[in-house]
Coordinates of C-alpha atoms in Angstrom, one line a residue:
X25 CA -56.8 19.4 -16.9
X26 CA -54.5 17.9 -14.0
X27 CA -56.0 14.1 -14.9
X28 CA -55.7 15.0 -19.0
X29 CA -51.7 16.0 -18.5
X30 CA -51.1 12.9 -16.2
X31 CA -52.5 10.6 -18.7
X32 CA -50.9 12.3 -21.3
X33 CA -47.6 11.8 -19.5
X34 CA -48.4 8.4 -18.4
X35 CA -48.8 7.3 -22.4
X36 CA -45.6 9.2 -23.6
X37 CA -43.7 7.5 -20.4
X38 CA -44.5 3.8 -21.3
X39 CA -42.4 3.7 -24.9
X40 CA -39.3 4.7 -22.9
X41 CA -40.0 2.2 -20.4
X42 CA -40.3 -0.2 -23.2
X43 CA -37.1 0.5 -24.7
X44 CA -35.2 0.0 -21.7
X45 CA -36.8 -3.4 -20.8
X46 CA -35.7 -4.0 -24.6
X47 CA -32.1 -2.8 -23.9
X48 CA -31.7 -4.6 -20.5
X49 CA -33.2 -7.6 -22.0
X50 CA -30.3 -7.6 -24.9
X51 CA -27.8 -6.9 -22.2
X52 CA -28.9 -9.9 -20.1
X53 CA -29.0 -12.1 -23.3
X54 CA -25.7 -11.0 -24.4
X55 CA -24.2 -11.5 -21.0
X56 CA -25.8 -14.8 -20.3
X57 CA -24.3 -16.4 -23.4
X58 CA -21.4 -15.0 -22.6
X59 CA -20.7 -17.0 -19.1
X60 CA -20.7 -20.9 -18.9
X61 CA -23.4 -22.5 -16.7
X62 CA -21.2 -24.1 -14.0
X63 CA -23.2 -27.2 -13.2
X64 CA -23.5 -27.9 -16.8
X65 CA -20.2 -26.8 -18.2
X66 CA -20.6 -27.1 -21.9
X67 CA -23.6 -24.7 -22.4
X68 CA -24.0 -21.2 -21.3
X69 CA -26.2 -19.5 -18.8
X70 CA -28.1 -18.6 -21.7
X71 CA -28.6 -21.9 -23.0
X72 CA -28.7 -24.1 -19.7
X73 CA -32.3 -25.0 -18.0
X74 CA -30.5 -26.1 -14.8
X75 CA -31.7 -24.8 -11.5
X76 CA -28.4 -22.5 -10.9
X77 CA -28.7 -21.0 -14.5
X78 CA -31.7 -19.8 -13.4
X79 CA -30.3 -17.8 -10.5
X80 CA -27.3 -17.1 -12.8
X81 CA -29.8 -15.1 -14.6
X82 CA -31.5 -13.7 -12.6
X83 CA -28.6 -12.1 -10.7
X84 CA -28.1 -10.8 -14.2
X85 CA -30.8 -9.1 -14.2
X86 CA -30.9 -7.6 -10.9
X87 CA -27.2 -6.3 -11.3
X88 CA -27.9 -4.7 -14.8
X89 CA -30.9 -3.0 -12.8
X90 CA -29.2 -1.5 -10.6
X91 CA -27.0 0.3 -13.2
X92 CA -23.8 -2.0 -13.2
X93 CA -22.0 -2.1 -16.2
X94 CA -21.6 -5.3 -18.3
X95 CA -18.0 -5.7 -17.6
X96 CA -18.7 -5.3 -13.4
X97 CA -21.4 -8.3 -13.9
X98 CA -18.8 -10.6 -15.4
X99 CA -16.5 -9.5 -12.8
X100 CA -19.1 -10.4 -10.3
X101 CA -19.5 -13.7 -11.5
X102 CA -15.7 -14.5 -12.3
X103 CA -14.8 -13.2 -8.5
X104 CA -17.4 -15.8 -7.4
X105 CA -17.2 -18.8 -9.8
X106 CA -13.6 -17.6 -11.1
X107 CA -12.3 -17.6 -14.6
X108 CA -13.8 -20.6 -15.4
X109 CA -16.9 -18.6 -15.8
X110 CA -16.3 -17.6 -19.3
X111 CA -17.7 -19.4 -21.7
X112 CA -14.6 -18.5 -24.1
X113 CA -11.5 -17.9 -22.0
X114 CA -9.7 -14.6 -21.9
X115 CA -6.5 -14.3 -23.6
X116 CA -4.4 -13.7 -20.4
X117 CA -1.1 -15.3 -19.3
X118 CA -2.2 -18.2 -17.6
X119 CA -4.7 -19.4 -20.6
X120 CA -2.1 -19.0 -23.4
X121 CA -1.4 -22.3 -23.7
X122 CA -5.2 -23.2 -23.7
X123 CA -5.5 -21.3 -26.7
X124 CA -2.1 -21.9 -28.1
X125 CA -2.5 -25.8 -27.5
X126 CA -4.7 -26.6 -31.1
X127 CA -2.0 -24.6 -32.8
X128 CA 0.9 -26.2 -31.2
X129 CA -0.7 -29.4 -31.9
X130 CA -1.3 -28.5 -35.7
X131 CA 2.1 -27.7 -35.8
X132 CA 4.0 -30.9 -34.4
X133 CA 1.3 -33.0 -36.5
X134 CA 2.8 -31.3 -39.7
X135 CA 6.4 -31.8 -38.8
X136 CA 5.8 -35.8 -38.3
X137 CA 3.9 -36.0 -41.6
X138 CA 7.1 -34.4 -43.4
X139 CA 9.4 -36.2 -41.8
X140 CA 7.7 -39.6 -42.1
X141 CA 7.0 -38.4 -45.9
X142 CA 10.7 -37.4 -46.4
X143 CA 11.9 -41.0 -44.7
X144 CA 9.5 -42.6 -47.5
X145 CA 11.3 -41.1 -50.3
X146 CA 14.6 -41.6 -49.2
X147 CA 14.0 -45.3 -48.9
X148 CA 15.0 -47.5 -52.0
X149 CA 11.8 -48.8 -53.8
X150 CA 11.1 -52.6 -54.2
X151 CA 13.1 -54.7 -56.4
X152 CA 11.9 -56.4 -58.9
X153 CA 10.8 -60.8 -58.2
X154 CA 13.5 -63.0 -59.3
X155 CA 12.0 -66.0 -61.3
X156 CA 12.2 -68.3 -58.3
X157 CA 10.1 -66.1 -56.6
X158 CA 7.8 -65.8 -59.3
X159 CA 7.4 -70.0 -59.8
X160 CA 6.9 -70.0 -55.5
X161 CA 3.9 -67.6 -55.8
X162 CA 2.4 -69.1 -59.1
X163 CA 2.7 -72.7 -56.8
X164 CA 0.9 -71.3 -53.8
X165 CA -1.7 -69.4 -56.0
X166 CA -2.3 -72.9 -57.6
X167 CA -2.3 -74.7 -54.1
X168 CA -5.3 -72.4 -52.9
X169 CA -7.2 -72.4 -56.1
X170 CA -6.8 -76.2 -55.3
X171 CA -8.4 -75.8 -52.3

């Protein structure tokens, strides 16, 4: 009876298992893509094969483990690497111009365009050729057809 109750317990244990392997394993993922890889820079941990990534993950992993939450792993990584860690930069103080810069940028691009615009209409259009002009064109039109 003792051996039928610990299989029993044994085969109702393993689904619970399983669903927190799948849980940590969507945790990991979404932290990983979440943090840059700092030896490649443009690709996350997720993404990166580098060495360092790797061990990036893998710390992950052993820190979700041991019950840290998802916000004390980035915190972890950011008090090691700094804020340069995040793959998309918090909105804080010191990165508002970062993410105020395209906007900025946008917006002094418009400005010139209506003021070089405006300038263009304010300027008086071309006047017509007088007839000497005229005959000196025809003549050099002729001279290359010459030609």
């Amino acid at each position: 009876m003792r051996t039928l109750t610990l299989l029993l317990s044994l085969l109702l244990a393993t689904p619970l298992y399983a669903v927190d392997q799948a849980e940590l394993d969507a945790r990991e993922a979404r932290l990983a893509s979440q943090l840059r890889c700092v030896v490649c820079q443009n690709q996350t941990v997720a993404e990166s094969n580098a060495p360092l990534a790797a061990d990036m993950r893998n710390e992950i992993r052993k820190q979700l483990e041991n019950g840290r939450t998802d916000q004390q792993v980035i915190d972890f990584f950011e008090q090691r690497y700094g804020s340069f860690v995040h793959y998309l930069p918090p909105f804080r103080p010191a990165t508002w111009l970062l993410w105020g810069a395209p906007f900025l940028f946008g917006l002094c691009g418009l400005v010139l365009l209506f003021r070089v615009l405006r300038r263009r209409s304010r300027e008086p259009h071309a006047r017509p050729l007088t007839d000497e002009q005229r005959a000196q064109a025809r003549r050099l039109l002729n001279e290359d057809s010459i030609s």
